[in-house]
PDB file of C-alpha atoms and ligand atoms in Angstrom:
ATOM      1  CA  MET A  10      18.414 -12.034   9.818  1.00 74.00           C
ATOM      2  CA  PRO A  11      16.097 -10.019   7.546  1.00 80.00           C
ATOM      3  CA  LYS A  12      17.001  -6.381   6.939  1.00 93.00           C
ATOM      4  CA  CYS A  13      13.726  -5.115   5.628  1.00 98.00           C
ATOM      5  CA  PHE A  14       9.999  -5.819   5.869  1.00 98.00           C
ATOM      6  CA  PHE A  15       7.072  -4.848   3.683  1.00 98.00           C
ATOM      7  CA  VAL A  16       3.333  -4.613   4.320  1.00 98.00           C
ATOM      8  CA  SER A  17       0.475  -2.983   2.430  1.00 98.00           C
ATOM      9  CA  ASP A  18      -3.302  -2.623   2.431  1.00 97.00           C
ATOM     10  CA  LEU A  19      -4.017  -2.391   6.141  1.00 98.00           C
ATOM     11  CA  HIS A  20      -7.008  -0.153   5.231  1.00 96.00           C
ATOM     12  CA  LEU A  21      -6.961   1.334   8.739  1.00 97.00           C
ATOM     13  CA  PHE A  22     -10.159   3.270   9.638  1.00 96.00           C
ATOM     14  CA  ALA A  23     -12.340   1.208   7.288  1.00 93.00           C
ATOM     15  CA  ASN A  24     -14.952  -1.058   8.874  1.00 89.00           C
ATOM     16  CA  ARG A  25     -13.776  -4.036   6.914  1.00 90.00           C
ATOM     17  CA  SER A  26     -10.182  -3.697   8.140  1.00 94.00           C
ATOM     18  CA  ASN A  27      -8.949  -6.154  10.746  1.00 95.00           C
ATOM     19  CA  ALA A  28      -5.413  -4.764  10.657  1.00 96.00           C
ATOM     20  CA  HIS A  29      -5.436  -3.725  14.338  1.00 96.00           C
ATOM     21  CA  ARG A  30      -4.559  -7.392  14.968  1.00 96.00           C
ATOM     22  CA  TYR A  31      -1.291  -6.986  13.095  1.00 98.00           C
ATOM     23  CA  LEU A  32      -0.111  -3.631  14.419  1.00 98.00           C
ATOM     24  CA  GLU A  33       1.821  -5.064  17.357  1.00 98.00           C
ATOM     25  CA  GLN A  34       3.494  -7.627  15.096  1.00 98.00           C
ATOM     26  CA  ILE A  35       4.406  -4.835  12.671  1.00 98.00           C
ATOM     27  CA  ALA A  36       6.037  -2.799  15.449  1.00 98.00           C
ATOM     28  CA  GLN A  37       7.926  -5.821  16.750  1.00 98.00           C
ATOM     29  CA  SER A  38       9.174  -6.718  13.273  1.00 98.00           C
ATOM     30  CA  ALA A  39      10.233  -3.126  12.629  1.00 98.00           C
ATOM     31  CA  SER A  40      12.281  -3.030  15.813  1.00 97.00           C
ATOM     32  CA  ARG A  41      14.475  -5.845  14.430  1.00 96.00           C
ATOM     33  CA  VAL A  42      15.321  -4.381  10.995  1.00 97.00           C
ATOM     34  CA  GLU A  43      16.940  -1.415   9.257  1.00 97.00           C
ATOM     35  CA  ALA A  44      14.052  -0.591   6.948  1.00 98.00           C
ATOM     36  CA  PHE A  45      10.286  -1.041   6.859  1.00 98.00           C
ATOM     37  CA  VAL A  46       8.159  -0.199   3.835  1.00 98.00           C
ATOM     38  CA  LEU A  47       4.469   0.603   4.215  1.00 98.00           C
ATOM     39  CA  GLY A  48       3.184   0.007   0.704  1.00 98.00           C
ATOM     40  CA  GLY A  49      -0.014   1.985   0.315  1.00 98.00           C
ATOM     41  CA  ASP A  50      -3.658   1.790   1.403  1.00 97.00           C
ATOM     42  CA  ILE A  51      -2.238   1.648   4.903  1.00 98.00           C
ATOM     43  CA  PHE A  52      -4.991   4.131   5.697  1.00 97.00           C
ATOM     44  CA  ASP A  53      -8.363   4.181   3.995  1.00 95.00           C
ATOM     45  CA  PHE A  54      -9.946   7.620   3.919  1.00 94.00           C
ATOM     46  CA  ARG A  55     -12.527   6.580   1.344  1.00 91.00           C
ATOM     47  CA  TRP A  56     -14.264   4.032   3.574  1.00 91.00           C
ATOM     48  CA  ALA A  57     -13.241   5.499   6.927  1.00 92.00           C
ATOM     49  CA  ARG A  58     -15.717   5.325   9.798  1.00 90.00           C
ATOM     50  CA  ILE A  59     -14.523   8.726  11.007  1.00 92.00           C
ATOM     51  CA  PRO A  60     -14.194  12.117   9.274  1.00 93.00           C
ATOM     52  CA  THR A  61     -11.071  12.666   7.165  1.00 94.00           C
ATOM     53  CA  LEU A  62      -9.447  15.255   9.424  1.00 95.00           C
ATOM     54  CA  ARG A  63      -9.744  13.019  12.453  1.00 95.00           C
ATOM     55  CA  ALA A  64      -8.506  10.003  10.528  1.00 96.00           C
ATOM     56  CA  VAL A  65      -5.475  11.925   9.265  1.00 97.00           C
ATOM     57  CA  GLU A  66      -4.619  13.035  12.801  1.00 97.00           C
ATOM     58  CA  SER A  67      -4.938   9.490  13.997  1.00 97.00           C
ATOM     59  CA  ALA A  68      -2.712   8.282  11.126  1.00 98.00           C
ATOM     60  CA  ALA A  69      -0.084  10.876  12.032  1.00 98.00           C
ATOM     61  CA  ARG A  70      -0.184   9.808  15.679  1.00 98.00           C
ATOM     62  CA  TRP A  71       0.247   6.154  14.735  1.00 98.00           C
ATOM     63  CA  LEU A  72       3.212   6.969  12.478  1.00 98.00           C
ATOM     64  CA  ASP A  73       4.730   9.103  15.206  1.00 98.00           C
ATOM     65  CA  ASP A  74       4.373   6.336  17.817  1.00 98.00           C
ATOM     66  CA  LEU A  75       5.690   3.611  15.523  1.00 98.00           C
ATOM     67  CA  THR A  76       8.713   5.565  14.314  1.00 98.00           C
ATOM     68  CA  SER A  77       9.721   6.698  17.805  1.00 98.00           C
ATOM     69  CA  ARG A  78       9.262   3.220  19.271  1.00 97.00           C
ATOM     70  CA  CYS A  79      11.413   1.697  16.487  1.00 98.00           C
ATOM     71  CA  ASN A  80      13.881   4.535  16.183  1.00 97.00           C
ATOM     72  CA  LYS A  81      16.656   2.440  14.625  1.00 97.00           C
ATOM     73  CA  CYS A  82      14.460   1.520  11.681  1.00 98.00           C
ATOM     74  CA  ARG A  83      13.892   3.753   8.656  1.00 98.00           C
ATOM     75  CA  PHE A  84      10.253   3.813   7.590  1.00 98.00           C
ATOM     76  CA  HIS A  85       9.142   4.433   4.023  1.00 98.00           C
ATOM     77  CA  LEU A  86       5.478   5.222   3.517  1.00 98.00           C
ATOM     78  CA  VAL A  87       4.494   4.727  -0.130  1.00 98.00           C
ATOM     79  CA  LEU A  88       0.995   5.992  -0.840  1.00 98.00           C
ATOM     80  CA  GLY A  89      -1.771   3.935  -2.412  1.00 97.00           C
ATOM     81  CA  ASN A  90      -5.049   5.130  -3.894  1.00 96.00           C
ATOM     82  CA  HIS A  91      -7.103   4.984  -0.671  1.00 96.00           C
ATOM     83  CA  ASP A  92      -4.596   7.061   1.266  1.00 96.00           C
ATOM     84  CA  TYR A  93      -3.706   9.448  -1.549  1.00 97.00           C
ATOM     85  CA  HIS A  94      -5.580  12.300   0.074  1.00 96.00           C
ATOM     86  CA  GLN A  95      -4.457  15.924   0.049  1.00 96.00           C
ATOM     87  CA  VAL A  96      -5.005  16.280   3.804  1.00 96.00           C
ATOM     88  CA  LEU A  97      -2.678  13.359   4.514  1.00 97.00           C
ATOM     89  CA  ILE A  98      -0.113  14.583   1.973  1.00 98.00           C
ATOM     90  CA  ASP A  99      -0.009  18.010   3.662  1.00 97.00           C
ATOM     91  CA  ARG A 100       0.330  16.346   7.060  1.00 98.00           C
ATOM     92  CA  LEU A 101       3.115  14.034   5.819  1.00 98.00           C
ATOM     93  CA  THR A 102       5.077  16.962   4.425  1.00 97.00           C
ATOM     94  CA  ARG A 103       5.216  18.422   7.937  1.00 97.00           C
ATOM     95  CA  LEU A 104       5.654  15.075   9.671  1.00 97.00           C
ATOM     96  CA  GLU A 105       8.646  14.124   7.552  1.00 96.00           C
ATOM     97  CA  LYS A 106      10.492  17.186   8.888  1.00 97.00           C
ATOM     98  CA  GLN A 107       9.766  16.248  12.506  1.00 97.00           C
ATOM     99  CA  ILE A 108      10.482  12.522  12.267  1.00 98.00           C
ATOM    100  CA  PRO A 109      14.076  11.721  11.256  1.00 98.00           C
ATOM    101  CA  ASN A 110      13.379   8.051  10.363  1.00 98.00           C
ATOM    102  CA  LEU A 111      10.287   8.626   8.199  1.00 98.00           C
ATOM    103  CA  SER A 112      10.144   9.249   4.440  1.00 98.00           C
ATOM    104  CA  TRP A 113       7.046   9.242   2.287  1.00 98.00           C
ATOM    105  CA  HIS A 114       6.700   8.643  -1.443  1.00 98.00           C
ATOM    106  CA  ARG A 115       3.827   9.320  -3.786  1.00 98.00           C
ATOM    107  CA  TYR A 116       4.364   6.403  -6.151  1.00 98.00           C
ATOM    108  CA  TYR A 117       7.283   4.145  -5.321  1.00 98.00           C
ATOM    109  CA  VAL A 118      10.585   3.760  -3.529  1.00 98.00           C
ATOM    110  CA  ARG A 119      13.699   1.971  -4.747  1.00 98.00           C
ATOM    111  CA  LEU A 120      15.953   0.325  -2.168  1.00 98.00           C
ATOM    112  CA  GLY A 121      18.915  -1.614  -3.542  1.00 97.00           C
ATOM    113  CA  ASN A 122      17.661  -4.064  -6.171  1.00 97.00           C
ATOM    114  CA  SER A 123      14.070  -3.775  -5.022  1.00 98.00           C
ATOM    115  CA  VAL A 124      11.185  -1.527  -5.965  1.00 98.00           C
ATOM    116  CA  PHE A 125       8.220  -1.026  -3.648  1.00 98.00           C
ATOM    117  CA  LEU A 126       4.967   0.370  -5.028  1.00 98.00           C
ATOM    118  CA  HIS A 127       1.268   0.165  -4.238  1.00 98.00           C
ATOM    119  CA  GLY A 128       0.206  -1.663  -7.381  1.00 97.00           C
ATOM    120  CA  ASP A 129      -2.744   0.394  -8.619  1.00 96.00           C
ATOM    121  CA  VAL A 130      -0.810   0.702 -11.894  1.00 96.00           C
ATOM    122  CA  ALA A 131      -2.092  -2.824 -12.533  1.00 95.00           C
ATOM    123  CA  GLU A 132      -5.644  -1.532 -13.059  1.00 92.00           C
ATOM    124  CA  ARG A 133      -4.768  -1.061 -16.709  1.00 91.00           C
ATOM    125  CA  ARG A 134      -1.674  -0.366 -18.815  1.00 92.00           C
ATOM    126  CA  MET A 135      -0.226   2.803 -17.280  1.00 94.00           C
ATOM    127  CA  ASP A 136       2.825   4.986 -17.473  1.00 96.00           C
ATOM    128  CA  ALA A 137       3.845   7.651 -14.943  1.00 96.00           C
ATOM    129  CA  ARG A 138       1.549  10.294 -16.437  1.00 96.00           C
ATOM    130  CA  MET A 139      -1.507   8.024 -16.425  1.00 96.00           C
ATOM    131  CA  LEU A 140      -0.887   7.005 -12.830  1.00 97.00           C
ATOM    132  CA  ALA A 141      -0.574  10.654 -11.784  1.00 96.00           C
ATOM    133  CA  GLU A 142      -3.893  11.374 -13.541  1.00 96.00           C
ATOM    134  CA  ALA A 143      -5.654   8.406 -11.941  1.00 95.00           C
ATOM    135  CA  ARG A 144      -4.362   9.409  -8.517  1.00 97.00           C
ATOM    136  CA  GLN A 145      -5.419  13.025  -9.010  1.00 95.00           C
ATOM    137  CA  GLN A 146      -9.053  11.957  -8.575  1.00 93.00           C
ATOM    138  CA  TRP A 147      -8.328  10.602  -5.106  1.00 95.00           C
ATOM    139  CA  LEU A 148      -6.817  13.816  -3.710  1.00 94.00           C
ATOM    140  CA  ASP A 149     -10.067  15.349  -2.519  1.00 87.00           C
ATOM    141  CA  ARG A 150     -12.374  12.358  -2.754  1.00 84.00           C
ATOM    142  CA  ARG A 151     -15.234  12.501  -0.310  1.00 83.00           C
ATOM    143  CA  ARG A 152     -15.706   9.804   2.233  1.00 85.00           C
ATOM    144  CA  ARG A 153     -18.614   7.469   1.447  1.00 80.00           C
ATOM    145  CA  GLY A 154     -21.544   7.921   3.802  1.00 68.00           C
ATOM    146  CA  PRO A 155     -22.237   5.443   6.605  1.00 69.00           C
ATOM    147  CA  PHE A 156     -25.021   3.798   4.579  1.00 70.00           C
ATOM    148  CA  LEU A 157     -22.850   3.025   1.576  1.00 73.00           C
ATOM    149  CA  SER A 158     -20.082   1.987   3.901  1.00 73.00           C
ATOM    150  CA  LYS A 159     -22.451  -0.487   5.584  1.00 72.00           C
ATOM    151  CA  MET A 160     -23.579  -1.851   2.220  1.00 73.00           C
ATOM    152  CA  TYR A 161     -19.983  -2.318   1.295  1.00 71.00           C
ATOM    153  CA  ASP A 162     -19.409  -4.251   4.514  1.00 70.00           C
ATOM    154  CA  VAL A 163     -22.308  -6.537   3.762  1.00 67.00           C
ATOM    155  CA  VAL A 164     -20.857  -7.241   0.367  1.00 68.00           C
ATOM    156  CA  VAL A 165     -17.385  -7.792   1.735  1.00 65.00           C
ATOM    157  CA  LEU A 166     -18.410  -9.885   4.717  1.00 61.00           C
ATOM    158  CA  THR A 167     -20.479 -12.221   2.595  1.00 62.00           C
ATOM    159  CA  ARG A 168     -17.487 -12.337   0.255  1.00 61.00           C
ATOM    160  CA  LEU A 169     -19.559 -11.385  -2.739  1.00 56.00           C
ATOM    161  CA  HIS A 170     -16.652  -9.277  -3.862  1.00 59.00           C
ATOM    162  CA  LYS A 171     -14.165 -12.105  -3.765  1.00 57.00           C
ATOM    163  CA  PRO A 172     -14.401 -13.590  -7.245  1.00 48.00           C
ATOM    164  CA  VAL A 173     -14.125 -10.194  -8.880  1.00 49.00           C
ATOM    165  CA  PRO A 174     -10.511  -9.364  -8.053  1.00 55.00           C
ATOM    166  CA  HIS A 175      -9.561 -12.896  -9.023  1.00 52.00           C
ATOM    167  CA  LEU A 176     -11.127 -12.530 -12.418  1.00 50.00           C
ATOM    168  CA  VAL A 177      -9.897  -9.045 -13.020  1.00 60.00           C
ATOM    169  CA  PHE A 178      -6.442  -9.515 -11.641  1.00 68.00           C
ATOM    170  CA  SER A 179      -4.885 -12.601 -13.113  1.00 88.00           C
ATOM    171  CA  LYS A 180      -1.338 -12.939 -11.818  1.00 92.00           C
ATOM    172  CA  ARG A 181       0.282 -12.637 -15.187  1.00 93.00           C
ATOM    173  CA  ILE A 182      -1.695  -9.591 -16.263  1.00 93.00           C
ATOM    174  CA  VAL A 183      -0.930  -7.888 -12.967  1.00 95.00           C
ATOM    175  CA  VAL A 184       2.803  -8.495 -13.058  1.00 96.00           C
ATOM    176  CA  ARG A 185       3.046  -7.675 -16.762  1.00 96.00           C
ATOM    177  CA  ARG A 186       1.324  -4.300 -16.234  1.00 96.00           C
ATOM    178  CA  ILE A 187       3.502  -3.504 -13.234  1.00 97.00           C
ATOM    179  CA  MET A 188       6.591  -4.426 -15.221  1.00 98.00           C
ATOM    180  CA  LYS A 189       5.553  -2.195 -18.147  1.00 97.00           C
ATOM    181  CA  TYR A 190       5.036   0.693 -15.746  1.00 98.00           C
ATOM    182  CA  LEU A 191       8.414   0.093 -14.109  1.00 98.00           C
ATOM    183  CA  GLU A 192      10.116   0.017 -17.494  1.00 97.00           C
ATOM    184  CA  SER A 193       8.423   3.313 -18.386  1.00 97.00           C
ATOM    185  CA  ILE A 194       9.962   4.956 -15.307  1.00 98.00           C
ATOM    186  CA  GLU A 195      13.315   3.205 -15.839  1.00 98.00           C
ATOM    187  CA  GLN A 196      13.015   0.962 -12.829  1.00 98.00           C
ATOM    188  CA  GLY A 197      12.880  -2.336 -14.685  1.00 97.00           C
ATOM    189  CA  PRO A 198      15.287  -5.271 -14.935  1.00 97.00           C
ATOM    190  CA  ARG A 199      17.529  -3.272 -17.271  1.00 97.00           C
ATOM    191  CA  ASN A 200      18.002  -0.765 -14.458  1.00 97.00           C
ATOM    192  CA  GLY A 201      19.098  -3.434 -12.012  1.00 98.00           C
ATOM    193  CA  VAL A 202      15.736  -4.124 -10.382  1.00 98.00           C
ATOM    194  CA  ARG A 203      15.296  -7.758  -9.328  1.00 98.00           C
ATOM    195  CA  HIS A 204      12.466  -7.734  -6.788  1.00 98.00           C
ATOM    196  CA  VAL A 205       9.114  -5.963  -6.812  1.00 98.00           C
ATOM    197  CA  TYR A 206       6.935  -5.609  -3.718  1.00 98.00           C
ATOM    198  CA  PHE A 207       3.371  -4.464  -4.198  1.00 98.00           C
ATOM    199  CA  GLY A 208      -0.194  -4.646  -2.839  1.00 97.00           C
ATOM    200  CA  HIS A 209      -3.579  -3.337  -4.030  1.00 95.00           C
ATOM    201  CA  THR A 210      -4.877  -6.634  -5.442  1.00 94.00           C
ATOM    202  CA  HIS A 211      -5.433  -8.067  -1.929  1.00 93.00           C
ATOM    203  CA  LYS A 212      -4.079 -11.320  -3.200  1.00 93.00           C
ATOM    204  CA  LYS A 213      -1.064 -12.921  -1.607  1.00 94.00           C
ATOM    205  CA  LEU A 214       1.728 -13.673  -4.079  1.00 95.00           C
ATOM    206  CA  LEU A 215       5.115 -15.011  -3.026  1.00 96.00           C
ATOM    207  CA  ASN A 216       8.226 -15.270  -5.184  1.00 97.00           C
ATOM    208  CA  TYR A 217       6.405 -15.109  -8.510  1.00 97.00           C
ATOM    209  CA  ARG A 218       8.939 -14.868 -11.293  1.00 97.00           C
ATOM    210  CA  TYR A 219       8.291 -13.039 -14.530  1.00 97.00           C
ATOM    211  CA  ARG A 220      10.911 -11.992 -17.073  1.00 96.00           C
ATOM    212  CA  GLY A 221      13.805 -11.324 -14.748  1.00 95.00           C
ATOM    213  CA  LEU A 222      11.746  -9.919 -11.888  1.00 98.00           C
ATOM    214  CA  THR A 223      10.421 -11.617  -8.762  1.00 98.00           C
ATOM    215  CA  PHE A 224       7.111 -10.281  -7.448  1.00 98.00           C
ATOM    216  CA  HIS A 225       5.797 -10.321  -3.880  1.00 98.00           C
ATOM    217  CA  ASN A 226       2.448  -9.305  -2.385  1.00 97.00           C
ATOM    218  CA  GLY A 227       1.446  -9.802   1.259  1.00 97.00           C
ATOM    219  CA  GLY A 228      -2.346  -9.675   0.836  1.00 96.00           C
ATOM    220  CA  ALA A 229      -4.455  -7.309   2.940  1.00 96.00           C
ATOM    221  CA  GLY A 230      -5.506  -6.617   6.517  1.00 96.00           C
ATOM    222  CA  ILE A 231      -9.149  -7.157   5.675  1.00 94.00           C
ATOM    223  CA  LYS A 232     -11.666  -9.631   7.079  1.00 92.00           C
ATOM    224  CA  GLY A 233     -11.575 -12.882   5.137  1.00 91.00           C
ATOM    225  CA  ILE A 234      -8.363 -12.081   3.295  1.00 93.00           C
ATOM    226  CA  LYS A 235      -4.907 -13.486   3.918  1.00 94.00           C
ATOM    227  CA  PHE A 236      -2.255 -11.156   5.207  1.00 97.00           C
ATOM    228  CA  ARG A 237       1.397 -11.379   6.021  1.00 96.00           C
ATOM    229  CA  ILE A 238       4.399  -9.242   6.722  1.00 98.00           C
ATOM    230  CA  ILE A 239       6.865  -9.885   3.910  1.00 98.00           C
ATOM    231  CA  GLU A 240      10.613 -10.130   4.339  1.00 97.00           C
ATOM    232  CA  ALA A 241      12.150  -7.997   1.633  1.00 97.00           C
ATOM    233  CA  LYS A 242      15.553  -7.714  -0.006  1.00 95.00           C
ATOM    234  CA  CYS A 243      16.872  -4.180   0.059  1.00 87.00           C
TER     235      CYS A 243
HETATM  236 MN1   MN B 313      -5.339   0.070  -3.459  1.00 60.84          MN
END
């Protein structure tokens, strides 16, 4: 029986998201385990079809429903870049006080021998300070207008974007950068970490071993991209 599940990159509110298909499965999985980690870009305020305030309210309602329906499960919401918005952060600060089985984390959470993080540290070599600086730019980022959002959909739906992440994010480069970051915050193999769960690259990766760590990525809830709920050790 698994004890913990992990998902990331649902990109809820974005046109290109198809994550509504997985929400019921997520709730059912959560009702069977002790812990569930939501690993960032769960919500996408950058490409949202609706204004930020409405999207944040809708996000809060979804979290409230999920956590009360699965009240024996502890939920950890780790933020990604697309949901690192000041309005959500303010809302989460209040929500965390009202919901006993919800915690949120800006950058990562450690459970047992596992670390869960979004994975945007893989964009380039980063330490904690550089990640904080990169994230800072997302705090009050404006939503892209409907026109740009449509253009983006055209690009995504015709899969023109697909080769790019593959070129940019080679497995080894990704895991090496994540490992360097983890070492810089003392959450590497020397600190007892064995498993790393991450998202952001939208590329499924199962049990990929690199220098004492095993990496896992469940893909993304986006049209044309593979997605799965990952069983995690914690
Ligand atoms: Mn991301």
